[in-house]
One Martini backbone bead per residue (centre of mass of N, CA, C, O) as a GRO file, in nm:
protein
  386
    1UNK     BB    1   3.953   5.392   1.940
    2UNK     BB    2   3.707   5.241   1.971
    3UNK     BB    3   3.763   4.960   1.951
    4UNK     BB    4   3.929   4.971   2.228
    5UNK     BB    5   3.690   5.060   2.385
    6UNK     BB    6   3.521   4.774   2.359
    7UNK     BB    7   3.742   4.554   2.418
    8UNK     BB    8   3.777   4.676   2.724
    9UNK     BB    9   3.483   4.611   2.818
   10UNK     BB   10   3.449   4.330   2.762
   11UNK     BB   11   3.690   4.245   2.943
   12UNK     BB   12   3.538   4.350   3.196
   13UNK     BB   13   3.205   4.278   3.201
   14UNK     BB   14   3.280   4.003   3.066
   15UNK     BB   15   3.295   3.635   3.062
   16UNK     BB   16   3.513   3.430   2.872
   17UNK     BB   17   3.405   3.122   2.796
   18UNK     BB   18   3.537   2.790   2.719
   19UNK     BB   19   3.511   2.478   2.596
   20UNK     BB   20   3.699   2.157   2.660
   21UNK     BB   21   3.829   1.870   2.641
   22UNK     BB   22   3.886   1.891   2.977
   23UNK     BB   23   3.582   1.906   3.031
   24UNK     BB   24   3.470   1.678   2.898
   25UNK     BB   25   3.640   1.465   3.082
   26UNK     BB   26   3.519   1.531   3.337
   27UNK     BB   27   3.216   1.508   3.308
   28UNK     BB   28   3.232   1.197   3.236
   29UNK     BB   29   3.385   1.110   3.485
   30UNK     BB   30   3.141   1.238   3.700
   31UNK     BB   31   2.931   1.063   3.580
   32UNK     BB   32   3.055   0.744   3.528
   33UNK     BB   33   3.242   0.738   3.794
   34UNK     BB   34   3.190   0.919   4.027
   35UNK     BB   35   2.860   0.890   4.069
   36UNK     BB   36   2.817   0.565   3.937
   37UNK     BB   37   2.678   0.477   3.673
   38UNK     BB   38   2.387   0.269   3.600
   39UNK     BB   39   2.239   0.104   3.356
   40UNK     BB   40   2.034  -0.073   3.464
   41UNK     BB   41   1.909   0.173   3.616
   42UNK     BB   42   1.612   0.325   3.640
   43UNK     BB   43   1.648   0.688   3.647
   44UNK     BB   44   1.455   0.720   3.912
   45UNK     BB   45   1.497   0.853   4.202
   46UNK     BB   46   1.167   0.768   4.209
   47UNK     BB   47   1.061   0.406   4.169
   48UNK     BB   48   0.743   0.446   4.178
   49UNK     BB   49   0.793   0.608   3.916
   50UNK     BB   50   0.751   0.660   3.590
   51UNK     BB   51   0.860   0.625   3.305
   52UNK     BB   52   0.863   0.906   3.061
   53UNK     BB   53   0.815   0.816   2.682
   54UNK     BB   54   0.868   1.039   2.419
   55UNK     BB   55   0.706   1.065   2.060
   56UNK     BB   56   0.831   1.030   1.729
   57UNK     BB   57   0.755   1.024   1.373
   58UNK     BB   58   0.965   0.977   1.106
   59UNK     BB   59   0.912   0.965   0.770
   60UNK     BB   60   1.086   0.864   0.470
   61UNK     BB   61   0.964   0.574   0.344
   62UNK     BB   62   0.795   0.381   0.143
   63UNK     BB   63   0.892   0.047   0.026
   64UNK     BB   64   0.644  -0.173   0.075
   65UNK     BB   65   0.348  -0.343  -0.046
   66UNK     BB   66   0.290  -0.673   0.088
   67UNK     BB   67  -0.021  -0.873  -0.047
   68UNK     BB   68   0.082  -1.142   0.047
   69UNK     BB   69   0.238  -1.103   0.291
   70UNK     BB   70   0.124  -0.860   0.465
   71UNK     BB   71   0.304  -0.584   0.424
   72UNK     BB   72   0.493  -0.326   0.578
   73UNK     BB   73   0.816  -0.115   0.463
   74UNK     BB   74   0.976   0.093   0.603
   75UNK     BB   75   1.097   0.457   0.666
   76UNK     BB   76   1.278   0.552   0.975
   77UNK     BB   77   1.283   0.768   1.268
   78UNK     BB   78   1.300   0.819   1.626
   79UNK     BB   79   1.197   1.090   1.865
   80UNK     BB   80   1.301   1.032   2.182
   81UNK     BB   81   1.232   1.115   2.514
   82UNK     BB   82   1.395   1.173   2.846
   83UNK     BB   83   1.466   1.163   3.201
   84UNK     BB   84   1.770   1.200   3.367
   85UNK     BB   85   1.875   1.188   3.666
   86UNK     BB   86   2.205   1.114   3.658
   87UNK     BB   87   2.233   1.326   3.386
   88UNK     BB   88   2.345   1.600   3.527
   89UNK     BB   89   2.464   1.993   3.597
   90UNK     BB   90   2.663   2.250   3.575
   91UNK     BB   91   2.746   2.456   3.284
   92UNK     BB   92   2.969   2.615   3.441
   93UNK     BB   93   3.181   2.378   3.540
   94UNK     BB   94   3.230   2.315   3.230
   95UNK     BB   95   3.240   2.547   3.001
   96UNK     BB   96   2.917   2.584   2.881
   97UNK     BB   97   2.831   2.272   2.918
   98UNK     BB   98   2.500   2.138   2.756
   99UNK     BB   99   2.616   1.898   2.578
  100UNK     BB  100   2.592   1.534   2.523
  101UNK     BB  101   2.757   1.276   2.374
  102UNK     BB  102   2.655   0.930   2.369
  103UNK     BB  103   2.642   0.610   2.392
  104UNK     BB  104   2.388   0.399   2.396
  105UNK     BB  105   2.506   0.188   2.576
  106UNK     BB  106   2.595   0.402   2.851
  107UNK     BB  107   2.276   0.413   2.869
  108UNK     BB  108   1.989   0.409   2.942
  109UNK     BB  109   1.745   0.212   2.784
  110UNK     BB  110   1.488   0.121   2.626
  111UNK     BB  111   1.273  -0.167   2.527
  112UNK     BB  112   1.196  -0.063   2.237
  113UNK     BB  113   0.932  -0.185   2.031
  114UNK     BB  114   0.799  -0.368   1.741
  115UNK     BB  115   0.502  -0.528   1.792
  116UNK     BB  116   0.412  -0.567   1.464
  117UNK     BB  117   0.611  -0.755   1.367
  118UNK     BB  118   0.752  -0.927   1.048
  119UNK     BB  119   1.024  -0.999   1.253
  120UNK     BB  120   1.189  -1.044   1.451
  121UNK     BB  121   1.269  -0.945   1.780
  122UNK     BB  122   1.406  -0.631   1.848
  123UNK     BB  123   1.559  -0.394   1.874
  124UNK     BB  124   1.671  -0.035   1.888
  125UNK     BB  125   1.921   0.042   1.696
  126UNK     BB  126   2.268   0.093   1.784
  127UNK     BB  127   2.613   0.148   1.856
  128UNK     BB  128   2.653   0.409   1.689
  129UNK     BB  129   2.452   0.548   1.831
  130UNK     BB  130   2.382   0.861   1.987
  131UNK     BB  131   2.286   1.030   2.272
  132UNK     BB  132   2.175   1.320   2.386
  133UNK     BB  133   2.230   1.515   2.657
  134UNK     BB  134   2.157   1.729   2.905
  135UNK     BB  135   2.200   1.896   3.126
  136UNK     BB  136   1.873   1.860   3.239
  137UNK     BB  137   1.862   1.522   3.163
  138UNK     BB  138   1.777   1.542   2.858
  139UNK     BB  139   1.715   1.259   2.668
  140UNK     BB  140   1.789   1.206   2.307
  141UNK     BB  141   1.665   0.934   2.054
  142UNK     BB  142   1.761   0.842   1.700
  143UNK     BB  143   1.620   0.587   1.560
  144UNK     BB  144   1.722   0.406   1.288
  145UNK     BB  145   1.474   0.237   1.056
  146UNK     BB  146   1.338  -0.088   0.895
  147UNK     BB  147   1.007  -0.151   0.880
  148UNK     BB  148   0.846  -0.445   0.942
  149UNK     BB  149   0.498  -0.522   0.942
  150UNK     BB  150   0.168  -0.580   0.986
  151UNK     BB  151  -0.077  -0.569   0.693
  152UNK     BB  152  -0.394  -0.552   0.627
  153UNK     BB  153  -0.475  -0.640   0.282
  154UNK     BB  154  -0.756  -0.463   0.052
  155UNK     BB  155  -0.816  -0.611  -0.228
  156UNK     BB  156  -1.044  -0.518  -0.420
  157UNK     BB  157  -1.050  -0.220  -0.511
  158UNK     BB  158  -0.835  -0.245  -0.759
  159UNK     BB  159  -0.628   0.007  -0.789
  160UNK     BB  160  -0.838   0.200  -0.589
  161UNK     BB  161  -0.674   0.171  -0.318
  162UNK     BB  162  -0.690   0.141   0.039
  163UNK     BB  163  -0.493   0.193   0.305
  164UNK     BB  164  -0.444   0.090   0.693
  165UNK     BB  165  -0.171   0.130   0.887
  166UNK     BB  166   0.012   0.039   1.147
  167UNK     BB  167   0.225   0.126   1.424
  168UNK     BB  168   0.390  -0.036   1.685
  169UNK     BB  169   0.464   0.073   2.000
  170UNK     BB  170   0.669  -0.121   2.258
  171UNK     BB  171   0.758  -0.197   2.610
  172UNK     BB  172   0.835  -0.518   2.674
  173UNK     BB  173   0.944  -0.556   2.991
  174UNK     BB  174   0.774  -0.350   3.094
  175UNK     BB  175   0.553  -0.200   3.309
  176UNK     BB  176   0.358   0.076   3.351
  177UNK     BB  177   0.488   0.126   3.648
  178UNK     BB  178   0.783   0.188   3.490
  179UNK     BB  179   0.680   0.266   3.140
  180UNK     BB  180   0.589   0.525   2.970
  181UNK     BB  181   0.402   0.583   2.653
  182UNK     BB  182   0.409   0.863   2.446
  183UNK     BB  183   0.316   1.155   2.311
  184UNK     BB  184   0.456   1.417   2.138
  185UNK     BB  185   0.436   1.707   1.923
  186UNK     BB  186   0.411   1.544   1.612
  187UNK     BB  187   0.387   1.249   1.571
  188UNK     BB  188   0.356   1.234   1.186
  189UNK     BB  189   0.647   1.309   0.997
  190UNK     BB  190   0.709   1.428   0.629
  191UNK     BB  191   0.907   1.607   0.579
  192UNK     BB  192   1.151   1.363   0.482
  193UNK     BB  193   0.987   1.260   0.278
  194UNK     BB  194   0.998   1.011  -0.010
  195UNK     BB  195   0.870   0.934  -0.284
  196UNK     BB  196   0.617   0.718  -0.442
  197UNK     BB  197   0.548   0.585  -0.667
  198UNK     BB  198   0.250   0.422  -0.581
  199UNK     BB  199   0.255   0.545  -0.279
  200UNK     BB  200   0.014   0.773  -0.106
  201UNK     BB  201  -0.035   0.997   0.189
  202UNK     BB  202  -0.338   1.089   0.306
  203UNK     BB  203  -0.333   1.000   0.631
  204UNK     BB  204  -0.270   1.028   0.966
  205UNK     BB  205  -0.204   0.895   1.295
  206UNK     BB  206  -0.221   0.943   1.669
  207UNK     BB  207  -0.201   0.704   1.965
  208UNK     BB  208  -0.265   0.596   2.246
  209UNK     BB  209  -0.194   0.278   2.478
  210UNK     BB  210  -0.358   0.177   2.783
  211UNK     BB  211  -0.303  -0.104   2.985
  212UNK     BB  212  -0.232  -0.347   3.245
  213UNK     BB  213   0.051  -0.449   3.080
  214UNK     BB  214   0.088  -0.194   2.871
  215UNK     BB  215   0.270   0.081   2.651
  216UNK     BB  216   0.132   0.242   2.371
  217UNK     BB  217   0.209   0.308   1.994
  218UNK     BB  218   0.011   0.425   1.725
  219UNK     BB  219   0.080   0.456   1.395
  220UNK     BB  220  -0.127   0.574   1.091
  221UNK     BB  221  -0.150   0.482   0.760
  222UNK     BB  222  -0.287   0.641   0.463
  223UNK     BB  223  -0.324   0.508   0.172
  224UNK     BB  224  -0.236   0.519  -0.213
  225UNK     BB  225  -0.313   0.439  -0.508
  226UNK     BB  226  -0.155   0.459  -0.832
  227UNK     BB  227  -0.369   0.413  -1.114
  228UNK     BB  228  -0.256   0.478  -1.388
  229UNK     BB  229  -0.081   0.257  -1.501
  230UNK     BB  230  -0.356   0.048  -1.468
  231UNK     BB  231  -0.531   0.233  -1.653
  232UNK     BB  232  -0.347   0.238  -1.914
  233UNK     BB  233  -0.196  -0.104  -1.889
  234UNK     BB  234  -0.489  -0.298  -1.825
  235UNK     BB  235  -0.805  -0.175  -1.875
  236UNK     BB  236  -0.812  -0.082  -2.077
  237UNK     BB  237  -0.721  -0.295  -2.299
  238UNK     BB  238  -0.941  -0.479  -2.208
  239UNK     BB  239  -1.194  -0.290  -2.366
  240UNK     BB  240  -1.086  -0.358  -2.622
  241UNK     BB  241  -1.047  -0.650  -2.635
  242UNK     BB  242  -1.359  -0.694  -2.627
  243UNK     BB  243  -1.453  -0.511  -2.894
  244UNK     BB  244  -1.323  -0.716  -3.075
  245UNK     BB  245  -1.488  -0.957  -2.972
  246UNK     BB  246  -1.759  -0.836  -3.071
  247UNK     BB  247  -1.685  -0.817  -3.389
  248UNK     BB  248  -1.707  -1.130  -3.466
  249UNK     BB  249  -2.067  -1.081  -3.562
  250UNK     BB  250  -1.974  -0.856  -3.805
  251UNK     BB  251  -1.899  -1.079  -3.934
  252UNK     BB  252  -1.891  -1.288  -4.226
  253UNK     BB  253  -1.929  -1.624  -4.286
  254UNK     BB  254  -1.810  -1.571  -4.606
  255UNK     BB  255  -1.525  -1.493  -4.572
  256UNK     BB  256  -1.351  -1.697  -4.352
  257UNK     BB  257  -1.230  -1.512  -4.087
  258UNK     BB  258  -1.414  -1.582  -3.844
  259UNK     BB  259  -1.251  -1.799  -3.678
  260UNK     BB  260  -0.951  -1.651  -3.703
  261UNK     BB  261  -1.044  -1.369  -3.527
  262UNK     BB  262  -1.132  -1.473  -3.256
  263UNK     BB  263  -0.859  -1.689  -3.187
  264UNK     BB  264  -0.688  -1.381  -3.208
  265UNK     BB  265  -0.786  -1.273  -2.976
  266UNK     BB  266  -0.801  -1.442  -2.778
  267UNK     BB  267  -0.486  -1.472  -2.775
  268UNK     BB  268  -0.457  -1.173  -2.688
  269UNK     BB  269  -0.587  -1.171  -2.431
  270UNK     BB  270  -0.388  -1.448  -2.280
  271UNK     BB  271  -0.121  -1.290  -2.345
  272UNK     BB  272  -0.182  -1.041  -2.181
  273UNK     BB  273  -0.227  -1.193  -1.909
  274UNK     BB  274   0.035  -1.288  -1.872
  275UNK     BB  275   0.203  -0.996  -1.861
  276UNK     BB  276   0.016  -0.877  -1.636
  277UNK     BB  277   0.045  -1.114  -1.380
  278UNK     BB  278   0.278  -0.940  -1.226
  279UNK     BB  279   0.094  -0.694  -1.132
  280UNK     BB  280  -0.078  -0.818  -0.992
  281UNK     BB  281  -0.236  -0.956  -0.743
  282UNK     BB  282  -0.209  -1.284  -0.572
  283UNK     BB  283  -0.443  -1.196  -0.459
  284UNK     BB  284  -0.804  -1.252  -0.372
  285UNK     BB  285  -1.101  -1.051  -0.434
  286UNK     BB  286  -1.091  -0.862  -0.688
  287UNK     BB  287  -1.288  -0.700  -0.933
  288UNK     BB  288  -1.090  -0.731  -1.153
  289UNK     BB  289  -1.040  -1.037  -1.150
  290UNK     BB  290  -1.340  -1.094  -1.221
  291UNK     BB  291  -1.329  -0.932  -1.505
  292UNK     BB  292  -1.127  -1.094  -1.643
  293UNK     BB  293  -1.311  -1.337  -1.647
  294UNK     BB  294  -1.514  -1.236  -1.783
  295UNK     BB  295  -1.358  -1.190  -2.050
  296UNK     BB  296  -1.263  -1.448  -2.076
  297UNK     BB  297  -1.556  -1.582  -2.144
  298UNK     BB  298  -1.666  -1.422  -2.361
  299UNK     BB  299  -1.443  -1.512  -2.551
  300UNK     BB  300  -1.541  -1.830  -2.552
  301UNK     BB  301  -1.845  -1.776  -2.633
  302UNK     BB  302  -1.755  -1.679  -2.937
  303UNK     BB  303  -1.614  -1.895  -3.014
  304UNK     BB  304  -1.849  -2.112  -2.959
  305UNK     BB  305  -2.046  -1.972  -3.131
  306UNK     BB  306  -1.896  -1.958  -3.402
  307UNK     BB  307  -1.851  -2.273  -3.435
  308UNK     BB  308  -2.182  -2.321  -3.441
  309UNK     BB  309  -2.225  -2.114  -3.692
  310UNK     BB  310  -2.066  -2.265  -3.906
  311UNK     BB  311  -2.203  -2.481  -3.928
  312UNK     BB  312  -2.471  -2.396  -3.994
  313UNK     BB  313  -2.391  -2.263  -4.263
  314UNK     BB  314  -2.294  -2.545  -4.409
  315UNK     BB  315  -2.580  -2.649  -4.435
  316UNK     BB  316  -2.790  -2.818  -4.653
  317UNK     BB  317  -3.059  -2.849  -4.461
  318UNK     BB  318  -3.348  -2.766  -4.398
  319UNK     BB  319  -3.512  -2.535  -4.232
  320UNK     BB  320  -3.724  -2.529  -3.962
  321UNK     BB  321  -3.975  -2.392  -3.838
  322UNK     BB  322  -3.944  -2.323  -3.552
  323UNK     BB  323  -3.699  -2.187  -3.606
  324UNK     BB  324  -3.818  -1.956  -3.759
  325UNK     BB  325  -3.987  -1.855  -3.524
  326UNK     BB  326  -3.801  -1.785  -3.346
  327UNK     BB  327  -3.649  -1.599  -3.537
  328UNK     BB  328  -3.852  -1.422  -3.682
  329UNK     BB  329  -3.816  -1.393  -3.957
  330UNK     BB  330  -4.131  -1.411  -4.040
  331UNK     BB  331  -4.480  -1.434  -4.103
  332UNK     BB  332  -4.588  -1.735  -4.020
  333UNK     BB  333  -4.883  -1.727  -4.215
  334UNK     BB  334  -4.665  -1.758  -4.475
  335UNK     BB  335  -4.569  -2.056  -4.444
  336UNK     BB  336  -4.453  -2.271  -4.638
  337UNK     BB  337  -4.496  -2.578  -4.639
  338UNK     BB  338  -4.280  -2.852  -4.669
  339UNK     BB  339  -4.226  -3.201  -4.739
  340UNK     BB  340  -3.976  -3.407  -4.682
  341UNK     BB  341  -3.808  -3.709  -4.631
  342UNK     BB  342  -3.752  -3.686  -4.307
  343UNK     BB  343  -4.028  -3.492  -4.233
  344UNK     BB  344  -3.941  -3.180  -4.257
  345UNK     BB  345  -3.936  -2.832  -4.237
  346UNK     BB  346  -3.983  -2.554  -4.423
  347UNK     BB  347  -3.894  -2.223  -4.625
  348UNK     BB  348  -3.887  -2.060  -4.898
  349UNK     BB  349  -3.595  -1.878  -4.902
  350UNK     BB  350  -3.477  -2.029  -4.610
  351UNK     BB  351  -3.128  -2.023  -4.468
  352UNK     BB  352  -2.864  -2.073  -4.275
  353UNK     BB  353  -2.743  -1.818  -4.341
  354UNK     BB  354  -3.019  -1.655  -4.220
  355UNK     BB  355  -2.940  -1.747  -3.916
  356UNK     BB  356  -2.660  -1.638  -3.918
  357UNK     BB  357  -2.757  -1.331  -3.925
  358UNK     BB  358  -2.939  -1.329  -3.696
  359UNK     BB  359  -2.770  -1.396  -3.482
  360UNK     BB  360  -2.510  -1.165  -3.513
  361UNK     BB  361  -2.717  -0.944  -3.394
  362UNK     BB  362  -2.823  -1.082  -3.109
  363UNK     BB  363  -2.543  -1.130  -3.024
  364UNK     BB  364  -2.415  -0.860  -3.035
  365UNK     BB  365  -2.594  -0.706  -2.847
  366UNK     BB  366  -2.569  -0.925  -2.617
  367UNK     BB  367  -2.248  -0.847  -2.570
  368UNK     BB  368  -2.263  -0.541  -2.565
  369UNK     BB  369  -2.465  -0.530  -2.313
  370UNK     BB  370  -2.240  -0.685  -2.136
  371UNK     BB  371  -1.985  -0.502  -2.129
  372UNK     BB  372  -2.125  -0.240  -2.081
  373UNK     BB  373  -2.220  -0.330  -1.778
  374UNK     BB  374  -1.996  -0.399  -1.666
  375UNK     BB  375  -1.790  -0.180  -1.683
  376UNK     BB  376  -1.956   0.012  -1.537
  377UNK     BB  377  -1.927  -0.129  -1.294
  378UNK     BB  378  -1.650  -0.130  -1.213
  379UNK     BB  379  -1.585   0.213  -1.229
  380UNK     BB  380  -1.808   0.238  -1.034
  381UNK     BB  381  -1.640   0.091  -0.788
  382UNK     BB  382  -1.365   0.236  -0.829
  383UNK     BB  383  -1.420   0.503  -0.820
  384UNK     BB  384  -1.573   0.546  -0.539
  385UNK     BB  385  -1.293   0.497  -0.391
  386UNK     BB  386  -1.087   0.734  -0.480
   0.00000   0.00000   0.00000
């Protein structure tokens, strides 16, 4: 009984309306035909005042920063709004319909587009792509695109880089006087957003810029790459295969294998380059492409020490004394001259192989500090930017 009582009061008291499809055909019809809409006319029934375009820009991925052609990569999609003075209604008139979806093609659109785009300049959206419209002319229109922008790409400190990254957009056709962008209520959304194995948004920023010619809307992304992949997979080893290089000088020239050992290590330094240099950025200034010059060096300087090395150690002719004081093998005050048929000067007891043990101690530590100290520079520099 109580519920009979309910059912009674409310068709009583309330009036129950809903739209039908034959609201929705007469508002389309009293709008786009008796109205007689024109998508060509800017919207504003006072044509001297410009119309107010409100953007947000929601980024959903990051695809590529590609450092040779200088490209920003995204995807993302953009939350236009403005008000359509030519498309209002009174939603009590057509059963309490408060809102409808047009194609874009159907109603006026803005020629925004991305001012700094990095391929031919089109507009946004596409034709199936719908605004709603609002009973109060408020018309919200959401265009998915993937941007490619122009974003110059600084590798010094590579891989511990941070980029920062513009996003413009303008209106192209249109002058300010007829049309301005501005940001609407939330800038640059990452809710959206799906992680990049490489790049990671450390912070985002937007402002509007108005010119006497255009007006422009910014939006910033500040990049970090992830870099432990490139300093598991290509620093740390060529630290390890540098103390491998220095220790070419602690093997001793009577083994027989010391030539063999630097060649291989050279060779493994060479190809490991080889393997990695697809990871690598193609342009330069980066510190590490500088570092691994320099280790490519080094490989060289041993080797080339070592096969010098060994030449001496296997001459039959007594040592000069010169060399004897340089390497300052002994007392010079004690050095017995004797003085042999070419005319040289030698040390009784003083052998080619004893000044070849004296060179690979003073060239090892001289080595050794010699990587010691790049390599800290090197992490001390690419730390420093993390």
């Amino acid at each position: 009984m109580s519920s009979l009582r309910i059912f009674v009061f409310i068709t009583l008291f309330v009036k129950i309306e809903a739209q039908s499809g034959d609201d929705v055909k007469n508002l389309i019809t009293t709008l786009f035909t008796t109205n007689d809409y024109v998508k060509e006319v800017r919207p504003n029934r006072n044509q001297l005042e410009p119309m107010i375009l409100d953007i947000d820009f929601f980024l959903v991925g990051i695809d590529e920063v590609d450092e040779l052609k200088q490209r920003l990569i995204t995807t993302a999609y953009l939350d236009i709004g403005w008000t359509d003075e030519y498309l209002n209604w009174t939603a009590s008139d057509f059963g309490e319909l408060y809102h409808l979806y047009v194609p874009q093609t159907d109603i006026w659109m803005p020629d925004i587009t991305l001012k700094n785009g990095f391929s031919k300049l089109e507009k946004l959206g596409s034709s199936f792509i719908k605004a709603r419209v609002m009973h109060t002319g408020q018309v919200t229109w959401v265009p998915f695109e993937v941007f490619e922008s122009k974003c110059t790409i600084d590798i010094k400190y590579f891989p511990f880089d941070q980029q920062s990254c513009d996003i413009v957009f303008v209106v192209w056709s249109s002058s300010v006087s007829d049309v301005v962008v501005t940001l609407w209520n939330k800038g640059i959304q990452l809710d959206s957003m799906e992680a990049n194995a490489e790049w990671s948004v450390v912070s985002t920023s937007a402002r509007e810029s108005i010119k006497s010619t255009e007006s422009t809307v910014i939006y910033t992304l500040n990049l970090k790459r992830s870099s432990t992949y490139y300093l598991m997979n290509i620093i740390i080893p060529i630290i390890l295969l540098s103390i491998l290089n220095i220790f070419t000088f602690a093997l001793p020239a009577d083994s027989g294998e010391k030539m063999g050992y630097c060649i291989t290590v050279f060779l493994s330094f060479a190809v490991f380059l080889t393997i990695v240099s697809s990871e690598l950025p193609k342009t330069s200034g980066s510190i590490l492409g500088y570092y691994l010059m320099f280790q490519l060096g080094m490989g060289t300087f041993v080797v080339c020490c070592t096969t010098i090395e060994l030449r001496l150690h296997h001459r039959k002719d007594d040592v000069p004394v010169t060399i004897i004081r340089m390497m300052k093998c002994r007392n010079v005050n004690k050095i017995t001259k004797m003085e042999n048929q070419n005319g040289s000067f030698s040390e009784q007891g003083i052998a080619w192989s004893d000044v070849v043990s004296m060179l690979d101690v003073v060239l090892f530590w001289v080595s050794t500090a010699l990587v010691i100290i790049a390599t800290m520079v090197l992490l001390g520099l690419l730390w420093t930017t993390s």
